Short mmCIF file of C-alpha atoms in Angstrom, two decimals:
data_model
loop_
_atom_site.label_atom_id
_atom_site.label_comp_id
_atom_site.label_asym_id
_atom_site.label_seq_id
_atom_site.Cartn_x
_atom_site.Cartn_y
_atom_site.Cartn_z
CA UNK A 1 -0.09 0.09 0.01
CA UNK A 2 1.16 3.47 -0.74
CA UNK A 3 1.68 5.37 2.48
CA UNK A 4 0.19 8.53 0.71
CA UNK A 5 -3.18 6.74 0.52
CA UNK A 6 -3.72 6.61 4.31
CA UNK A 7 -6.82 7.59 5.73
CA UNK A 8 -6.00 11.36 7.21
CA UNK A 9 -7.41 14.52 8.36
CA UNK A 10 -6.71 15.78 4.95
CA UNK A 11 -6.86 14.00 1.60
CA UNK A 12 -4.92 15.24 -1.22
CA UNK A 13 -3.57 13.83 -4.51
CA UNK A 14 -0.96 11.19 -4.37
CA UNK A 15 1.31 13.34 -6.72
CA UNK A 16 1.65 16.00 -3.87
CA UNK A 17 2.29 13.39 -1.10
CA UNK A 18 4.90 11.02 -2.48
CA UNK A 19 8.02 11.67 -0.29
CA UNK A 20 11.06 12.49 -2.24
CA UNK A 21 14.24 11.58 -0.66
CA UNK A 22 16.08 13.99 -2.92
CA UNK A 23 13.95 16.83 -1.73
CA UNK A 24 16.35 19.01 -0.11
CA UNK A 25 15.84 22.83 0.84
CA UNK A 26 16.07 25.34 -2.01
CA UNK A 27 19.57 27.11 -1.73
CA UNK A 28 18.02 30.50 -0.57
CA UNK A 29 16.09 28.67 2.32
CA UNK A 30 19.34 28.73 4.48
CA UNK A 31 19.75 32.29 4.01
CA UNK A 32 16.31 33.53 4.47
CA UNK A 33 15.78 35.76 7.38
CA UNK A 34 12.51 34.25 8.09
CA UNK A 35 12.93 32.08 11.18
CA UNK A 36 11.68 28.45 11.01
CA UNK A 37 8.90 27.48 13.58
CA UNK A 38 9.97 25.32 16.28
CA UNK A 39 8.82 21.73 16.42
CA UNK A 40 8.92 19.52 19.39
CA UNK A 41 9.74 15.81 19.19
CA UNK A 42 7.26 13.98 21.33
CA UNK A 43 8.51 10.27 20.66
CA UNK A 44 11.03 8.74 18.40
CA UNK A 45 12.52 5.37 17.98
CA UNK A 46 14.24 3.74 15.27
CA UNK A 47 11.07 3.29 13.25
CA UNK A 48 8.76 6.33 13.92
CA UNK A 49 8.89 9.79 15.10
CA UNK A 50 5.99 11.90 16.36
CA UNK A 51 6.17 15.76 16.52
CA UNK A 52 3.95 18.62 17.88
CA UNK A 53 3.05 20.72 14.91
CA UNK A 54 2.65 24.17 15.46
CA UNK A 55 -0.64 25.75 13.83
CA UNK A 56 -0.04 27.64 10.63
CA UNK A 57 2.57 24.86 9.56
CA UNK A 58 2.09 22.77 6.34
CA UNK A 59 2.86 19.04 6.49
CA UNK A 60 4.66 18.91 3.27
CA UNK A 61 5.29 20.82 -0.03
CA UNK A 62 2.41 21.84 -2.15
CA UNK A 63 1.49 23.75 -5.07
CA UNK A 64 -1.37 25.54 -3.27
CA UNK A 65 1.47 27.27 -1.28
CA UNK A 66 4.39 27.78 -3.58
CA UNK A 67 5.79 30.53 -1.43
CA UNK A 68 6.04 28.86 1.79
CA UNK A 69 9.47 27.90 2.98
CA UNK A 70 8.94 25.73 5.95
CA UNK A 71 7.12 22.34 6.27
CA UNK A 72 6.67 19.85 9.08
CA UNK A 73 8.27 16.88 6.98
CA UNK A 74 11.30 18.67 6.11
CA UNK A 75 11.82 20.34 9.46
CA UNK A 76 11.42 16.94 11.17
CA UNK A 77 13.90 15.58 8.86
CA UNK A 78 16.47 17.94 9.59
CA UNK A 79 15.72 17.80 13.27
CA UNK A 80 16.18 13.95 13.77
CA UNK A 81 18.71 13.49 10.87
CA UNK A 82 16.73 11.25 8.44
CA UNK A 83 14.16 11.07 5.83
CA UNK A 84 10.40 10.71 7.15
CA UNK A 85 7.29 9.32 5.70
CA UNK A 86 4.04 10.88 6.49
CA UNK A 87 1.27 8.62 7.60
CA UNK A 88 -1.58 10.96 8.07
CA UNK A 89 -2.49 14.70 7.71
CA UNK A 90 -3.17 17.53 9.92
CA UNK A 91 -4.75 20.65 8.33
CA UNK A 92 -2.65 23.66 8.35
CA UNK A 93 -4.27 25.57 10.97
CA UNK A 94 -4.51 22.65 13.24
CA UNK A 95 -1.90 21.93 15.75
CA UNK A 96 -0.70 18.91 17.72
CA UNK A 97 0.60 15.40 17.15
CA UNK A 98 1.80 14.25 13.63
CA UNK A 99 3.19 11.08 13.13
CA UNK A 100 5.99 9.87 10.51
CA UNK A 101 7.59 6.72 9.71
CA UNK A 102 11.32 6.30 8.99
CA UNK A 103 10.95 3.89 6.19
CA UNK A 104 8.35 3.27 3.40
CA UNK A 105 7.94 -0.40 5.07
CA UNK A 106 6.87 1.10 8.38
CA UNK A 107 4.81 3.62 6.59
CA UNK A 108 2.79 0.92 4.86
CA UNK A 109 2.06 -1.05 8.24
CA UNK A 110 0.88 2.38 9.83
CA UNK A 111 -1.31 2.90 6.87
CA UNK A 112 -2.80 -0.29 7.25
CA UNK A 113 -3.80 0.62 10.71
CA UNK A 114 -5.23 3.89 9.40
CA UNK A 115 -7.26 2.02 6.82
CA UNK A 116 -8.46 -0.73 9.37
CA UNK A 117 -9.38 2.11 12.04
CA UNK A 118 -7.20 0.66 14.80
CA UNK A 119 -5.26 4.03 15.09
CA UNK A 120 -7.19 6.27 17.70
CA UNK A 121 -6.99 10.13 17.37
CA UNK A 122 -8.39 12.53 20.07
CA UNK A 123 -8.77 16.31 19.72
CA UNK A 124 -9.58 19.26 21.66
CA UNK A 125 -11.51 21.94 20.27
CA UNK A 126 -13.21 25.38 21.32
CA UNK A 127 -16.67 25.86 19.64
CA UNK A 128 -19.53 28.29 19.59
CA UNK A 129 -22.37 27.67 22.26
CA UNK A 130 -22.55 25.76 25.41
CA UNK A 131 -23.01 21.83 25.09
CA UNK A 132 -24.19 19.30 27.69
CA UNK A 133 -24.56 16.07 26.42
CA UNK A 134 -22.09 13.70 24.68
CA UNK A 135 -22.83 11.89 21.46
CA UNK A 136 -21.85 10.24 18.35
CA UNK A 137 -22.48 12.06 14.98
CA UNK A 138 -23.05 9.77 12.07
CA UNK A 139 -23.47 12.15 9.14
CA UNK A 140 -22.00 11.35 5.66
CA UNK A 141 -19.97 14.03 4.04
CA UNK A 142 -19.56 14.89 0.29
CA UNK A 143 -15.90 14.92 -0.84
CA UNK A 144 -14.68 18.41 -0.62
CA UNK A 145 -12.72 19.18 -4.11
CA UNK A 146 -10.03 21.54 -4.62
CA UNK A 147 -10.33 23.70 -7.85
CA UNK A 148 -6.82 22.60 -9.11
CA UNK A 149 -5.73 19.39 -7.60
CA UNK A 150 -9.40 17.67 -8.11
CA UNK A 151 -10.39 19.50 -11.41
CA UNK A 152 -10.85 15.97 -12.98
CA UNK A 153 -12.67 14.32 -10.16
CA UNK A 154 -16.15 13.00 -10.15
CA UNK A 155 -18.25 15.94 -8.68
CA UNK A 156 -21.26 13.44 -8.39
CA UNK A 157 -19.58 11.11 -6.07
CA UNK A 158 -21.87 9.88 -3.38
CA UNK A 159 -21.27 11.22 0.25
CA UNK A 160 -18.89 9.27 2.22
CA UNK A 161 -19.59 7.69 5.68
CA UNK A 162 -18.25 9.83 8.63
CA UNK A 163 -18.50 9.25 12.25
CA UNK A 164 -17.31 11.53 15.00
CA UNK A 165 -17.81 11.19 18.87
CA UNK A 166 -17.87 14.30 20.96
CA UNK A 167 -17.79 15.12 24.58
CA UNK A 168 -18.40 18.41 26.25
CA UNK A 169 -15.55 19.36 28.80
CA UNK A 170 -16.18 22.91 30.22
CA UNK A 171 -18.85 25.58 29.32
CA UNK A 172 -18.70 29.23 29.99
CA UNK A 173 -20.59 32.53 29.32
CA UNK A 174 -18.77 35.91 29.01
CA UNK A 175 -20.42 39.30 29.06
CA UNK A 176 -19.58 40.49 25.65
CA UNK A 177 -21.68 40.41 22.57
CA UNK A 178 -20.29 38.74 19.41
CA UNK A 179 -23.63 38.81 17.32
CA UNK A 180 -27.04 39.33 18.20
CA UNK A 181 -26.81 38.36 21.89
CA UNK A 182 -25.69 40.54 24.60
CA UNK A 183 -23.20 37.46 25.82
CA UNK A 184 -21.26 35.03 24.21
CA UNK A 185 -20.93 31.25 25.22
CA UNK A 186 -18.44 28.77 24.26
CA UNK A 187 -17.68 25.15 24.98
CA UNK A 188 -14.38 23.14 25.32
CA UNK A 189 -15.07 19.91 23.66
CA UNK A 190 -13.22 16.61 23.30
CA UNK A 191 -13.55 15.08 19.70
CA UNK A 192 -12.74 11.59 18.44
CA UNK A 193 -13.22 10.97 14.97
CA UNK A 194 -13.89 7.40 13.67
CA UNK A 195 -13.14 8.09 10.01
CA UNK A 196 -10.90 10.45 8.30
CA UNK A 197 -12.75 12.62 5.74
CA UNK A 198 -11.18 16.17 4.67
CA UNK A 199 -12.05 18.70 7.26
CA UNK A 200 -14.46 16.28 9.20
CA UNK A 201 -14.35 17.58 12.66
CA UNK A 202 -14.89 21.18 11.44
CA UNK A 203 -17.67 20.16 9.07
CA UNK A 204 -19.29 17.92 11.68
CA UNK A 205 -19.23 20.71 14.37
CA UNK A 206 -20.73 23.06 11.75
CA UNK A 207 -23.56 20.68 11.21
CA UNK A 208 -24.22 20.42 14.80
CA UNK A 209 -24.58 24.28 14.99
CA UNK A 210 -21.40 24.42 17.19
CA UNK A 211 -18.54 25.47 14.73
CA UNK A 212 -14.98 25.67 15.87
CA UNK A 213 -13.83 28.89 16.70
CA UNK A 214 -11.39 30.17 14.09
CA UNK A 215 -12.62 28.06 11.24
CA UNK A 216 -12.64 30.43 8.22
CA UNK A 217 -14.06 27.91 5.92
CA UNK A 218 -17.05 26.22 7.93
CA UNK A 219 -17.34 28.57 10.91
CA UNK A 220 -19.06 31.70 12.16
CA UNK A 221 -17.31 34.72 10.65
CA UNK A 222 -18.72 37.09 13.50
CA UNK A 223 -17.37 34.73 16.26
CA UNK A 224 -13.88 34.65 14.53
CA UNK A 225 -13.71 38.34 13.97
CA UNK A 226 -14.76 38.67 17.82
CA UNK A 227 -11.80 36.46 19.02
CA UNK A 228 -9.51 38.29 16.77
CA UNK A 229 -10.58 41.60 17.89
CA UNK A 230 -11.30 40.87 21.83
CA UNK A 231 -8.58 38.17 22.49
CA UNK A 232 -6.25 39.46 19.83
CA UNK A 233 -5.41 35.88 18.84
CA UNK A 234 -6.11 34.65 15.29
CA UNK A 235 -6.02 30.64 15.04
CA UNK A 236 -8.19 27.71 14.70
CA UNK A 237 -9.01 26.30 18.21
CA UNK A 238 -8.37 22.63 17.09
CA UNK A 239 -5.59 20.65 18.50
CA UNK A 240 -4.53 16.58 18.12
CA UNK A 241 -4.07 16.12 21.74
CA UNK A 242 -3.58 12.30 21.73
CA UNK A 243 -2.44 9.45 19.21
CA UNK A 244 -2.60 5.82 19.90
CA UNK A 245 -1.40 3.03 17.53
CA UNK A 246 0.29 -0.24 17.41
CA UNK A 247 4.01 -0.08 16.78
CA UNK A 248 4.61 -1.36 13.21
CA UNK A 249 7.73 -3.63 14.28
CA UNK A 250 6.90 -4.68 18.03
CA UNK A 251 2.91 -4.57 17.84
CA UNK A 252 3.00 -2.98 21.29
CA UNK A 253 0.22 -0.40 21.91
CA UNK A 254 1.85 3.09 21.93
CA UNK A 255 0.09 6.24 23.21
CA UNK A 256 1.45 9.75 22.67
CA UNK A 257 -0.10 12.82 24.03
CA UNK A 258 1.01 16.44 23.86
CA UNK A 259 0.22 19.46 26.00
CA UNK A 260 -1.85 22.41 25.02
CA UNK A 261 0.09 25.59 23.80
CA UNK A 262 0.33 28.55 26.00
CA UNK A 263 -2.34 30.28 23.75
CA UNK A 264 -4.95 27.77 25.06
CA UNK A 265 -4.12 28.34 28.79
CA UNK A 266 -3.86 32.23 28.48
CA UNK A 267 -7.45 32.06 26.75
CA UNK A 268 -8.85 29.72 29.28
CA UNK A 269 -8.04 32.31 31.90
CA UNK A 270 -9.86 35.14 29.86
CA UNK A 271 -12.91 32.72 29.43
CA UNK A 272 -13.12 32.35 33.21
CA UNK A 273 -11.73 28.82 33.51
CA UNK A 274 -9.75 28.73 36.69
CA UNK A 275 -6.86 26.22 37.35
CA UNK A 276 -9.40 24.00 39.76
CA UNK A 277 -11.56 23.74 36.68
CA UNK A 278 -8.79 22.42 34.58
CA UNK A 279 -7.52 20.34 37.51
CA UNK A 280 -10.93 18.44 37.40
CA UNK A 281 -10.39 17.65 33.77
CA UNK A 282 -7.38 15.27 33.92
CA UNK A 283 -5.43 15.28 30.62
CA UNK A 284 -8.87 17.26 29.34
CA UNK A 285 -10.62 13.84 29.95
CA UNK A 286 -8.43 11.90 27.37
CA UNK A 287 -7.38 8.63 28.68
#
């Protein structure tokens, strides 16, 4: 199996995903004054490596972002000193755990796990409105096509099965209007996708009328603008918090969890969530 056909958080054409072992940085990259974003290695052994991808960083080179200089795949390669092979995707604005294999053989094995749905992915998101009940959303999604990369794709393709579990963690209401109401309500939520459709979590939460804050494609423009202006933070409030998989060589179960970035903790304080509130949510209820 081609590792680039894995089920992931964003599906794009094979041509864009094939790792090229001769894909070195352009000569002027080394002299560019722009500073590369910092990536943290969360787990590494002889076969796999997992990093914390910052929000705004692309996973790999793409014709859609020709002017970009930094990519998670190349930064990881340079940091650990060997080539890496992507086995899943995170949307550019999503932060959190990103897993790579160190060989095509290990990548193929991990891809089988994605196809067989034995890999577990857990996310934390901030959404519009208060939520009080957990649930499972089973709502098929039409394939989102790109004007350039998918110009020859079948536009009449049937919607694909898509399932997401969701569990509210914390609710809040702040005394600032962000629309027609005099106050604004938000919910911190734990999301578990059981399928890997493009923008699945963002589209599913929008379907539930609780769009993820900062989602400029499927979200609430008024809420996004309020966050930019009131909190002076512009990002998608979605993080890949935990990833569990069977090690491709040993078969042992591996679980990796990352910490929330400081932006989240600063925002929690402004939303009125105190330390004791967070302490009552061990690992943000991911276990």
